XYZ file of C-alpha atoms in Angstrom:
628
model
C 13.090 63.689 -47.927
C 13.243 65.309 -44.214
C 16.726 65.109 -44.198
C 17.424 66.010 -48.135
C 15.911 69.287 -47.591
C 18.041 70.063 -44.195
C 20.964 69.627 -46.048
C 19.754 71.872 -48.926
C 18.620 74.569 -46.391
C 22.361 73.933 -44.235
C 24.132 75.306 -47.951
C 21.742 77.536 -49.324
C 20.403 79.772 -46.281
C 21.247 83.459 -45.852
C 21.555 85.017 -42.833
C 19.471 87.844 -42.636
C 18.005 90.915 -40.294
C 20.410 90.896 -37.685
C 20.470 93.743 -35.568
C 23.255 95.253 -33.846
C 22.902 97.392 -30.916
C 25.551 99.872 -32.560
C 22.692 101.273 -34.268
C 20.888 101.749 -30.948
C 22.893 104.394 -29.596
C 22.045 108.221 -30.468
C 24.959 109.691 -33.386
C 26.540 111.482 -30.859
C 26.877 108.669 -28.715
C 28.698 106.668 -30.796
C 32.157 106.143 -30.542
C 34.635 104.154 -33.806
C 37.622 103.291 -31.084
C 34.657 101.476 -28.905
C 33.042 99.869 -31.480
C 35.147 96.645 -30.838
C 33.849 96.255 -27.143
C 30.200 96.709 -27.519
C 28.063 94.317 -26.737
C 25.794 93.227 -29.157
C 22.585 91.756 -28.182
C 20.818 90.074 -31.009
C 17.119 88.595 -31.546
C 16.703 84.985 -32.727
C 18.141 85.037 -36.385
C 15.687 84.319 -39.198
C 16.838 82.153 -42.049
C 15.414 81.853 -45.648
C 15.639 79.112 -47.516
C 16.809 79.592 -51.421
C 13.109 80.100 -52.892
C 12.350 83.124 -50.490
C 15.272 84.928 -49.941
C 14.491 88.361 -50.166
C 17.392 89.214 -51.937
C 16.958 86.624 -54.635
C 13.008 86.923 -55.323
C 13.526 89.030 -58.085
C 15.880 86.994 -59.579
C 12.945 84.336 -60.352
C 10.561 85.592 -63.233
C 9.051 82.004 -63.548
C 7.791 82.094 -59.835
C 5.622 85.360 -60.531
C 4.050 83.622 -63.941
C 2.910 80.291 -61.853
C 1.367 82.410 -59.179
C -0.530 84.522 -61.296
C -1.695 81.745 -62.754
C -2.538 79.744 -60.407
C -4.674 82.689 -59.175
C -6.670 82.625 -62.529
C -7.101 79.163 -61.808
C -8.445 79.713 -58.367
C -11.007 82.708 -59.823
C -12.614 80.181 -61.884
C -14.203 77.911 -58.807
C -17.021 79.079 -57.071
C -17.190 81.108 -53.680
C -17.191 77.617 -51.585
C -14.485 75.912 -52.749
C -11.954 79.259 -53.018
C -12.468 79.557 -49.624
C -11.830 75.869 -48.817
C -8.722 76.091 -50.736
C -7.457 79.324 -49.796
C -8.020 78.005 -45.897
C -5.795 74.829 -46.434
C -3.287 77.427 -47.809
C -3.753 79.351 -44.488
C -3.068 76.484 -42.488
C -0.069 75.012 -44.655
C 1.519 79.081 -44.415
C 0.985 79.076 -41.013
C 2.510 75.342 -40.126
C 6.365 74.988 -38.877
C 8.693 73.391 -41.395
C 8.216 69.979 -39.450
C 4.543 70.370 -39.487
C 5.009 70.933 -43.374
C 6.466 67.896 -43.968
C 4.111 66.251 -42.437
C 1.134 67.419 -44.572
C 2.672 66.928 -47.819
C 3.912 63.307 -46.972
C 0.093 62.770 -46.188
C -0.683 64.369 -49.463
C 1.497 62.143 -51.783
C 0.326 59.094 -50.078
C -3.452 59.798 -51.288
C -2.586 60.870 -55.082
C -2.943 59.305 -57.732
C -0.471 58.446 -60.813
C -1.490 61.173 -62.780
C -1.266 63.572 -59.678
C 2.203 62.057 -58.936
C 3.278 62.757 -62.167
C 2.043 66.128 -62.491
C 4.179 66.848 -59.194
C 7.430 65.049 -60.484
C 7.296 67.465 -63.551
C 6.019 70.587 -62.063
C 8.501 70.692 -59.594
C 11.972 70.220 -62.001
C 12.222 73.656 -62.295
C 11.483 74.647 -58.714
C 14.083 72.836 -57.157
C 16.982 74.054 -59.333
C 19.174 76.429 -57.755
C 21.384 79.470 -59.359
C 24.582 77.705 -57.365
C 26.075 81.184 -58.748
C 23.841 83.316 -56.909
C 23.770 81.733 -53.862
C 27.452 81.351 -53.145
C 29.572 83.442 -51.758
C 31.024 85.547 -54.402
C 34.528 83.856 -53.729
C 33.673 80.548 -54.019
C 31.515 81.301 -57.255
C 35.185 82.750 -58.817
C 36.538 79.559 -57.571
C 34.460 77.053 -59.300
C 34.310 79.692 -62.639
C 37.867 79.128 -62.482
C 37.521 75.052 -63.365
C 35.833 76.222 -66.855
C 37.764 76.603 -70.104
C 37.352 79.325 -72.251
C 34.321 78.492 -74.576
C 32.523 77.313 -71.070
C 32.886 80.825 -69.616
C 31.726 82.436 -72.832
C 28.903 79.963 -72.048
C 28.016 81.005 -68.574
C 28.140 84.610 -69.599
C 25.535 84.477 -71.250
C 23.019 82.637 -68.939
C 21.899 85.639 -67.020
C 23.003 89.555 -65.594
C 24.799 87.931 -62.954
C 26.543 85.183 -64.445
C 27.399 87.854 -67.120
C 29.230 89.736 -64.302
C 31.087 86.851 -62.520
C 31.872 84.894 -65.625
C 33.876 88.037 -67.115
C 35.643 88.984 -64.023
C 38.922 89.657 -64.031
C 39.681 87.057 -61.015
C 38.374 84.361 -63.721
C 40.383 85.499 -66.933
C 43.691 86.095 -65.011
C 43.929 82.390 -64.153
C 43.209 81.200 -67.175
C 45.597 83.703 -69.193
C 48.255 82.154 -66.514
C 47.375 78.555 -67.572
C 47.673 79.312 -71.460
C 50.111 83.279 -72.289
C 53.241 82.196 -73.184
C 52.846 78.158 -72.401
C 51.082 75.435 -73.546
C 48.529 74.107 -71.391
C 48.383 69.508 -71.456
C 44.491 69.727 -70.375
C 43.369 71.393 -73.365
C 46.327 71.341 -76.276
C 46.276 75.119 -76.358
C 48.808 77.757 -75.536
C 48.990 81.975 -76.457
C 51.384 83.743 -77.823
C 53.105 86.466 -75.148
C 52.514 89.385 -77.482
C 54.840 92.214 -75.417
C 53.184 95.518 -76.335
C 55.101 98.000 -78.149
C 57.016 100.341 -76.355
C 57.449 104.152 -77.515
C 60.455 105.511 -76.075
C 60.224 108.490 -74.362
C 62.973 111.238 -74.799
C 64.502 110.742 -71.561
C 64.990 106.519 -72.471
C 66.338 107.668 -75.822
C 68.858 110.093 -74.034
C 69.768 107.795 -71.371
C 70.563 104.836 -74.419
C 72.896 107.479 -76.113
C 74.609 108.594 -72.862
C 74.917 104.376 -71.677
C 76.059 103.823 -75.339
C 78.589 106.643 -75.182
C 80.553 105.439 -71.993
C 81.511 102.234 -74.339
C 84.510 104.539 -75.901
C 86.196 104.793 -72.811
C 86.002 101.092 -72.240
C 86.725 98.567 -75.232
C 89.789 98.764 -77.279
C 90.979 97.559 -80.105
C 92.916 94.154 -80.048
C 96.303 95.288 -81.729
C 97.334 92.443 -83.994
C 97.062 88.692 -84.409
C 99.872 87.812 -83.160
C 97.875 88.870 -79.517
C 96.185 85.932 -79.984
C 98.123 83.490 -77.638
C 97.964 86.891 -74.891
C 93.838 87.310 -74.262
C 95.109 89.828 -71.125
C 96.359 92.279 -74.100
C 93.081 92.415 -75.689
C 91.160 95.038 -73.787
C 93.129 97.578 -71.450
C 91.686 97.863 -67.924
C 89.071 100.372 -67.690
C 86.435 102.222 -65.564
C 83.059 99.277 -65.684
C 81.046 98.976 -68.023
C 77.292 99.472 -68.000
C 75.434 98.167 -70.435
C 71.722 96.826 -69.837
C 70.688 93.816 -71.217
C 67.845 93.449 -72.849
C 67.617 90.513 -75.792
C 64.835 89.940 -77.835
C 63.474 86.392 -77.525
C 62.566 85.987 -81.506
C 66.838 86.750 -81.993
C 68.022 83.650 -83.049
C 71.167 83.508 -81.245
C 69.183 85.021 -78.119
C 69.398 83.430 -75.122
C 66.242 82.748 -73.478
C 67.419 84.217 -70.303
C 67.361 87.847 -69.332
C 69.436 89.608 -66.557
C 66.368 91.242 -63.870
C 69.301 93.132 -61.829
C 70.266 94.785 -64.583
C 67.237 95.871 -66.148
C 65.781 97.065 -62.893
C 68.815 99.224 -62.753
C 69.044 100.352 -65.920
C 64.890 101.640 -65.098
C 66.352 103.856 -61.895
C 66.389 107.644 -62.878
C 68.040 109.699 -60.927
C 66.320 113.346 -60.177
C 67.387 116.480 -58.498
C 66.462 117.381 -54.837
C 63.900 119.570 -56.376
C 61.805 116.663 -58.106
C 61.101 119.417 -61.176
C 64.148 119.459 -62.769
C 66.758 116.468 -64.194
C 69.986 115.522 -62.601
C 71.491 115.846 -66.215
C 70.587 118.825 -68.109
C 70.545 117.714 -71.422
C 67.981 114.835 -70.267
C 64.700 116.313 -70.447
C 62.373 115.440 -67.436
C 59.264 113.663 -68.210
C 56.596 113.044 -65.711
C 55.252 108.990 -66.560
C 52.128 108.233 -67.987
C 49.747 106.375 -65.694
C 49.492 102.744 -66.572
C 46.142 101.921 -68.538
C 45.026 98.307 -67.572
C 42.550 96.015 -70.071
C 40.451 93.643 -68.814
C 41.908 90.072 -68.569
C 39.376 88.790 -71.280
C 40.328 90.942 -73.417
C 43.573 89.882 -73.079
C 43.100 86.598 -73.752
C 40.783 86.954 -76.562
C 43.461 89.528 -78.818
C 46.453 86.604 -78.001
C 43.283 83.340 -79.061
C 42.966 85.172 -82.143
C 46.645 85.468 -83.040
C 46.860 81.879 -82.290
C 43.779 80.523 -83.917
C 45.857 82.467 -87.211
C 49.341 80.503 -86.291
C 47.083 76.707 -85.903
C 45.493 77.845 -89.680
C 48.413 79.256 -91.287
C 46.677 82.250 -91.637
C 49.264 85.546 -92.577
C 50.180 88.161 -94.475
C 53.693 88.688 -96.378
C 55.742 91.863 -96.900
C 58.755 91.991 -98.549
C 61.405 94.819 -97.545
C 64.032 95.254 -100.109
C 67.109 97.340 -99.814
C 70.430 95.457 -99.535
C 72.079 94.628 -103.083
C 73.144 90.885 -102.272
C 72.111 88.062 -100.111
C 70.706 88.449 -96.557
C 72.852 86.389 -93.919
C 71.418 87.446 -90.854
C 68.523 89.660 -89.143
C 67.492 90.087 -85.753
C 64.300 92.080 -84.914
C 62.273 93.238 -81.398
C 58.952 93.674 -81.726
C 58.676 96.120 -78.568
C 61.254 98.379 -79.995
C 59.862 98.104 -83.792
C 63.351 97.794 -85.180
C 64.645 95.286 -87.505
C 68.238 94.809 -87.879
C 69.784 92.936 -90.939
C 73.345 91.782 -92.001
C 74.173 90.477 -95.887
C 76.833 89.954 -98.327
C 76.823 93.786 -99.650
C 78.905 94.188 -96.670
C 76.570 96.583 -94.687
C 73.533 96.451 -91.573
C 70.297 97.842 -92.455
C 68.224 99.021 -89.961
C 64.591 99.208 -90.523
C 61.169 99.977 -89.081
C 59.347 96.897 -88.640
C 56.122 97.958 -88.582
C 56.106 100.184 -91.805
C 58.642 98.776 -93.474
C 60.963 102.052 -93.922
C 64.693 102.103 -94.157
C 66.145 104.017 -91.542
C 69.758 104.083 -92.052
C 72.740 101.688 -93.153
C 75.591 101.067 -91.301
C 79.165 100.640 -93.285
C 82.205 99.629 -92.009
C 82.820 96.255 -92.698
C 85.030 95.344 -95.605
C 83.752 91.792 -96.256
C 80.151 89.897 -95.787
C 78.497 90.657 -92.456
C 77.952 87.102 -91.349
C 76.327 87.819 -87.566
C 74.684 90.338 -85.561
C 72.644 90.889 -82.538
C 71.275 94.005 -80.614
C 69.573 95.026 -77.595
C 67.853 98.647 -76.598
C 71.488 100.124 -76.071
C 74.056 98.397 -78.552
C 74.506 96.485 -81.704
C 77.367 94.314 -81.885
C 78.456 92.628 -85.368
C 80.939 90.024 -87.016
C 82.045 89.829 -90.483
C 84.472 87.543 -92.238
C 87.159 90.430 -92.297
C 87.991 89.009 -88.669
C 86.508 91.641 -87.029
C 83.383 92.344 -84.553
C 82.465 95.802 -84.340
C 80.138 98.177 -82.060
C 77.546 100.111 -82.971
C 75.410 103.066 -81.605
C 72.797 101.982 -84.350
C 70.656 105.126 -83.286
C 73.019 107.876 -84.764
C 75.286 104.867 -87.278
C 78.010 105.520 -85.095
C 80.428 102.632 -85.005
C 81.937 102.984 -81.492
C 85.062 99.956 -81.159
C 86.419 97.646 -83.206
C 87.390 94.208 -81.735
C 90.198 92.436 -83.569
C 91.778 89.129 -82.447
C 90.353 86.402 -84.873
C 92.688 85.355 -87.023
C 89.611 84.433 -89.811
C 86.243 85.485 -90.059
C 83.616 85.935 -87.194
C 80.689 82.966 -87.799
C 78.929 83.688 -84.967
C 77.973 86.031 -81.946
C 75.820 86.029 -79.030
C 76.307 88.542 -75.939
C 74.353 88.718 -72.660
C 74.693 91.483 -70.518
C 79.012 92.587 -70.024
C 80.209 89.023 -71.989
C 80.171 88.514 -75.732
C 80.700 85.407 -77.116
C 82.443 84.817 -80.538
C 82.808 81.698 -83.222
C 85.289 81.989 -85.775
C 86.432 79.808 -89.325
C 89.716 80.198 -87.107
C 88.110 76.667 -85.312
C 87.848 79.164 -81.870
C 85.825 81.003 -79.854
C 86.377 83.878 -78.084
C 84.541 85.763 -74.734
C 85.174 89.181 -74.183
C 84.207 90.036 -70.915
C 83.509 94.077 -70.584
C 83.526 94.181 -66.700
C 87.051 92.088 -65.864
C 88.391 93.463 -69.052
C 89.564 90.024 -70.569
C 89.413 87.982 -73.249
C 89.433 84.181 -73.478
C 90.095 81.700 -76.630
C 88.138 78.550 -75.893
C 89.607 75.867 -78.153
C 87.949 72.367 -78.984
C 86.267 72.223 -82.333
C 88.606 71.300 -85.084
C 85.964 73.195 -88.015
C 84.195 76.375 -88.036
C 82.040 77.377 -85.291
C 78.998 78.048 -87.019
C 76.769 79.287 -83.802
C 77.194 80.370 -79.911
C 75.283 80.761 -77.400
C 75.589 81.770 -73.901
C 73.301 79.668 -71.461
C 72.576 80.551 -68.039
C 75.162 82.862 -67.974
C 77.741 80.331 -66.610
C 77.915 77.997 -69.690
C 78.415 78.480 -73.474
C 76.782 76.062 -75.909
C 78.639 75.925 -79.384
C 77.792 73.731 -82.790
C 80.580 73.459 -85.400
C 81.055 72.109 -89.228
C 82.761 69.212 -87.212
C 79.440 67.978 -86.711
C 79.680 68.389 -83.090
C 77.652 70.464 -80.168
C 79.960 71.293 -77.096
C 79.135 72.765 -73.599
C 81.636 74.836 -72.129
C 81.992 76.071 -68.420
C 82.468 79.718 -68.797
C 84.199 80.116 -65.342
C 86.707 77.556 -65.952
C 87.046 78.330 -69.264
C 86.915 74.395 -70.076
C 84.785 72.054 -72.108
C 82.040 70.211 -69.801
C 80.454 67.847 -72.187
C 79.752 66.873 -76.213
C 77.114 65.672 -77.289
C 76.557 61.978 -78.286
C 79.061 61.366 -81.332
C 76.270 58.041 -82.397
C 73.090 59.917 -82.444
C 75.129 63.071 -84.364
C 74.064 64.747 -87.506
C 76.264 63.361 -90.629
C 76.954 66.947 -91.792
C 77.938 70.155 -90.517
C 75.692 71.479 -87.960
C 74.832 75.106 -88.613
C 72.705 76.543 -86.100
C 71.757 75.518 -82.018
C 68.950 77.255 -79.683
C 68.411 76.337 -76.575
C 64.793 76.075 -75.262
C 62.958 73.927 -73.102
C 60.359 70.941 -73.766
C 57.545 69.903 -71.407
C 57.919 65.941 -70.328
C 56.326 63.513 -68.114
C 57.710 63.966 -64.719
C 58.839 60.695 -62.968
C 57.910 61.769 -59.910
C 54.260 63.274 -60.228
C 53.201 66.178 -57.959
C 50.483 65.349 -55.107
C 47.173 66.589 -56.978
C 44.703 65.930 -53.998
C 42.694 68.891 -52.607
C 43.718 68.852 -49.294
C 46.568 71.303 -49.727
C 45.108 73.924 -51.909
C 48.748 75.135 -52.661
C 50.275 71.476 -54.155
C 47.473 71.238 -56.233
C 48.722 71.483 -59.834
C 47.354 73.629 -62.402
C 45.407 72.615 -65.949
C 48.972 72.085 -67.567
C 51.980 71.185 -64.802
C 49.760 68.425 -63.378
C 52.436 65.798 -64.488
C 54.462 68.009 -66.312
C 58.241 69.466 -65.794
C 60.089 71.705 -68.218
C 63.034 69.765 -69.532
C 65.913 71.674 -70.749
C 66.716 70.618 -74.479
C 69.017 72.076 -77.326
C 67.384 72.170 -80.857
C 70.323 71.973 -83.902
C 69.472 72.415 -87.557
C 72.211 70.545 -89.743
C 73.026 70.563 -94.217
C 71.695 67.071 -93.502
C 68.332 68.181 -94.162
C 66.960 67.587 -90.406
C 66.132 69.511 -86.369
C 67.624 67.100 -83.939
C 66.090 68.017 -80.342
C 69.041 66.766 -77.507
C 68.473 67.028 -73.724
C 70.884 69.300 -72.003
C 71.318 66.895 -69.013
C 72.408 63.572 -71.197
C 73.304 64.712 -73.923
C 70.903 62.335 -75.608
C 69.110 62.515 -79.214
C 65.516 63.381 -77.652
C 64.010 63.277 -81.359
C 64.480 63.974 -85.262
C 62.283 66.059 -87.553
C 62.385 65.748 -90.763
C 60.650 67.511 -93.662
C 63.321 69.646 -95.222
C 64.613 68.458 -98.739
C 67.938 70.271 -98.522
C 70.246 71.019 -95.841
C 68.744 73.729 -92.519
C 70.327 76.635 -92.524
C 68.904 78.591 -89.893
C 66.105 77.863 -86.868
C 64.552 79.572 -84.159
C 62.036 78.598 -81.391
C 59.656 80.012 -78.245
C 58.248 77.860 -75.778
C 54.943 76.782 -78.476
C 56.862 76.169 -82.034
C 59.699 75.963 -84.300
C 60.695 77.476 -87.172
C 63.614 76.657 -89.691
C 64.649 78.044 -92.938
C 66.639 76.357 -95.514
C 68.387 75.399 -98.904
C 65.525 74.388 -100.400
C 63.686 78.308 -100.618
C 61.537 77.164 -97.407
C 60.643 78.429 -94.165
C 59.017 75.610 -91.994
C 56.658 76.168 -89.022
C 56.978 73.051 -86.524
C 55.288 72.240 -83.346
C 57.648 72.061 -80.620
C 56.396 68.656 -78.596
C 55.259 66.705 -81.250
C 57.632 68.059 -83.826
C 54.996 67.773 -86.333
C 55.464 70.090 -89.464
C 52.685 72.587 -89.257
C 53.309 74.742 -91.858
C 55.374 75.329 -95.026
C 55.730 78.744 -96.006
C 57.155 79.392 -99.727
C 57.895 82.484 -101.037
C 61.742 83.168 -101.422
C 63.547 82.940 -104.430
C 66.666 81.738 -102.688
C 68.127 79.640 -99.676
C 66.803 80.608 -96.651
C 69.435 82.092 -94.927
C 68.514 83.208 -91.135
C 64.425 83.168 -89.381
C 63.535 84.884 -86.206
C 60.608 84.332 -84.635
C 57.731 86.442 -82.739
C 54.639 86.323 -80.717
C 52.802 87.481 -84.508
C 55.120 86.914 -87.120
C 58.858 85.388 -88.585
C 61.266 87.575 -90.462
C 63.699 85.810 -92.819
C 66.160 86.477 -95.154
C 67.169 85.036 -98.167
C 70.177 84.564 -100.984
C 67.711 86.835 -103.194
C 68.309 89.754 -101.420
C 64.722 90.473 -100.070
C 63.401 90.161 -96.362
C 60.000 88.655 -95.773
C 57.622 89.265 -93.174
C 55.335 86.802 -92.354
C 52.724 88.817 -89.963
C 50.256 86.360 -87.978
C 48.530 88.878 -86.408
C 46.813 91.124 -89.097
């Protein structure tokens, strides 16, 4: 029992009442550069054990309730025996901890079972400890940090103190790290990103129309067909190019990867000497906003509500109608507010997403826009009259016209300076903006229904051939296609590359000795596997590892042939012939939800943090909104 209770006091003591002989010397004495070499001469330090630290007295209510009643108690006896019992107090107060032992080991030899009992319950509560309190402050945050969400919720509510550690922002930052934007394997959970909007200032508007100006000074139009077999006579040799990239992750023909460089350039503003007025005149001068920070819980608690509403299939549906035919594709970025749609009427709407409100078409096009994507700068689009055109979709300005195609323009995907083109011509195209070149990458023998560029260095393409390809983008050559024998058995129509958590074969060290190895609640045994998701007419998502090549696995759910898909690192979503948009989770590739709606064939999704725009054969766009 001895040595129980020098452990508890080796943990639990404070350190208290030192005095330092800085505080000896008279104010103008003292010297801050000396303080260093000062001797310090200290008295004997005096510990406290847990129950009487002075600092934590007031923390215990229940203490001051037993003592005043145990004093009632006491009042009760008569004059003889309050003395006798107030004197062994005396002597047990005045007794070393030793000595203490001692007498209560004597004690608990000469009671009874009914006295031993009373002691065994009476003293459950005393010996608990607020672990909390005690601690160090640091190592409290530390073993906070172990609880999941509900537990801390919990905790908060145990006392003051708790309260103020459990809702720290040390706490909530780890766990919105283990769960925003990733699924964590300890708990089955995972939050959406939720990027907040954005309201562009007049000097990022300016800057846009002044970067989206310099592009008619640097692409030209491809003169005739017959250029075709010459890529070098495609785009004349120009001053560079700058154009920031940004892509919206919920584009479906957005690659997942964005270029940092570039948008940390494209942030630089340059200012006069003066620091009042702008380098450019016509940019006005803005001074920036401070930053407003929320509190970590809050944080996570706006993205667990969001999610609790994507687990329940819990939404709301607008419908934005405007174009006079069939939607055939949409892109939209929540940050910006804008949604972007191509259809059969042969023009591009461009809307608000939030209210709904048309804010402009663009014409140009003299057949079906079949593809489009944007980014904060540019729109570029392809129709099936062979041509991809560039927009300034702020003013409706149509700035180039690329021609070289000799049949319609299937798909497009850019990133950054290189834009990457599938045609019913069985080719693809990249037109790179800073080398001023084109290339004709030839391979599939149907059309090349989708394109993507991957890691900047590769291109992955699907065609009605019923193939996927990987091409090398610097040697303009194909690197590998995918397993013929695990292939869809009709035309593939749409590819997005992602990534998909799997077992690791060689699992990282977990032990506690290096603080740094050890894994997290979700990457414990996990690595993030590179995969390619493909949506084919024969009703089914095939998921196929990047590395083999290999069939990974098969959902199935659709009755008629998929059309369209998109996909973040939590879920899936497809839209097809059958008038259906489905919701699937990514690992398991269970069907989560079915959401009906559309009178038509579903023909293009994209997918958010809150909500999935699609478009349909009947003309109308739906909005699917998770979040209010």
């Amino acid at each position: 029992m001895q040595k129980n209770q020098e452990i508890i006091s080796d943990l639990d003591f404070a350190r208290l009442n030192v005095k330092d002989s800085y505080n000896q010397y008279k104010p103008e004495e003292r010297n801050p550069s000396l303080i260093n070499s000062i001797h310090i001469n200290q008295e004997p330090r005096k510990y406290y054990c847990y129950r009487h630290r002075p600092d934590l007295v007031k923390e215990r209510m229940a203490d001051d309730l037993s003592h005043d009643e145990l004093k009632k108690q006491i009042s009760k006896l008569s004059p003889s025996e309050q003395e006798s019992i107030t004197h062994i107090f005396s002597l047990f107060s005045a007794a070393n901890p030793q000595n203490r032992c001692i007498i209560l080991q004597g004690i608990l030899t000469q009671c009874c079972l009914t006295q031993l009992s009373f002691v065994s319950n009476h003293i459950k509560d005393l010996i608990r400890i607020d672990f909390i309190v005690a601690l160090p402050s640091e190592i409290s945050f530390k073993i906070l940090s172990y609880l999941d969400a509900i537990s801390l919720c919990h905790a908060a509510q145990v006392s003051k103190t708790w309260k103020y550690m459990a809702d720290d922002d040390v706490v909530w930052h780890k766990l919105c790290e283990q769960h925003i934007d990733k699924k964590c394997y300890k708990c089955g959970w995972g939050l959406p990103l939720l990027e907040q909007k954005q309201k562009r200032s007049g000097k990022r508007s300016a800057l846009n129309e002044m970067s989206t100006s310099s592009y008619s000074h640097v692409v030209t139009t491809c003169t005739s067909a017959a250029d075709a077999h010459h890529p070098a006579k495609y785009l004349q040799h120009t001053s560079p190019v700058y154009s920031p990239s940004y892509t919206n992750p919920s584009s479906p023909n957005t690659s997942p990867y964005d270029s940092q460089d570039e948008m940390r350039e494209f942030k630089r503003v340059r200012v006069s000497e003066d620091k009042t007025m702008p380098l450019y005149p016509d940019i006005p001068f803005i001074t920036p906003e401070p930053q407003k920070t929320r509190p970590w819980k809050e944080v996570y608690s706006e993205r667990l509500v969001v999610e609790r509403n994507w687990r329940k299939g819990r939404y709301n549906v607008r419908t934005l109608k405007g174009h006079t035919d069939g939607i055939l594709c949409l892109q939209f970025n929540e940050e910006y507010n804008l949604l972007i749609t191509g259809s059969l009427d042969n023009t591009v709407c461009v809307w608000n997403l939030e209210s709904g409100e048309l804010i402009r078409i663009l014409k140009g096009h003299t057949r079906c826009v079949q593809t489009l994507q944007f980014d904060n700068v540019k729109l570029i689009t392809g129709s099936m009259d062979h041509t991809l055109k560039l927009w300034n979709y702020h003013t409706g300005q149509c700035v180039r016209t690329l021609e070289g195609h000799t049949d319609g323009v299937v798909s497009l995907h850019f990133d950054n300076r290189i834009v990457a083109s599938g045609s019913a011509d069985h080719t693809i195209k990249v037109w790179n903006f800073a080398s001023s070149k084109c290339t004709t990458l030839r391979g599939h023998t149907s059309w090349v229904n989708c394109v993507v560029i991957y890691q900047k260095s590769q291109l992955l393409s699907c065609s009605d051939d019923q193939t996927i390809r990987i091409w090398d983008l610097i040697t303009k050559s194909c690197i590998k296609v995918f397993d013929s024998q695990e292939s869809h058995v009709a035309s593939i129509q749409c590819i997005k590359p992602t990534v998909l958590c799997s077992v690791s074969k060689n699992p990282i060290n977990t032990s506690f000795k290096d603080e740094n190895q050890r894994s997290k609640c979700n990457d414990q045994d996990k690595i993030d596997e590179p995969i390619v998701i493909s949506g084919s007419l024969d009703n089914t998502l095939k998921m196929w590892s990047l590395e083999t090549g290999k069939c990974i696995n098969t959902l199935f759910g659709h009755v008629e042939g998929v059309w369209s898909l998109a996909a973040d690192k939590l879920r899936v979503v497809s839209g097809a012939y059958d008038k259906s948009v489905k919701i699937w989770d990514k690992d398991s590739g269970k069907c989560m939800h079915t959401l009906v709606g559309h009178g038509g064939p579903v023909n293009c999704v994209a997918l958010g943090d809150t909500m999935i725009v699609s478009g349909s054969e009947d003309s109308e766009i739906k909005i699917w909104d998770f979040k209010n």
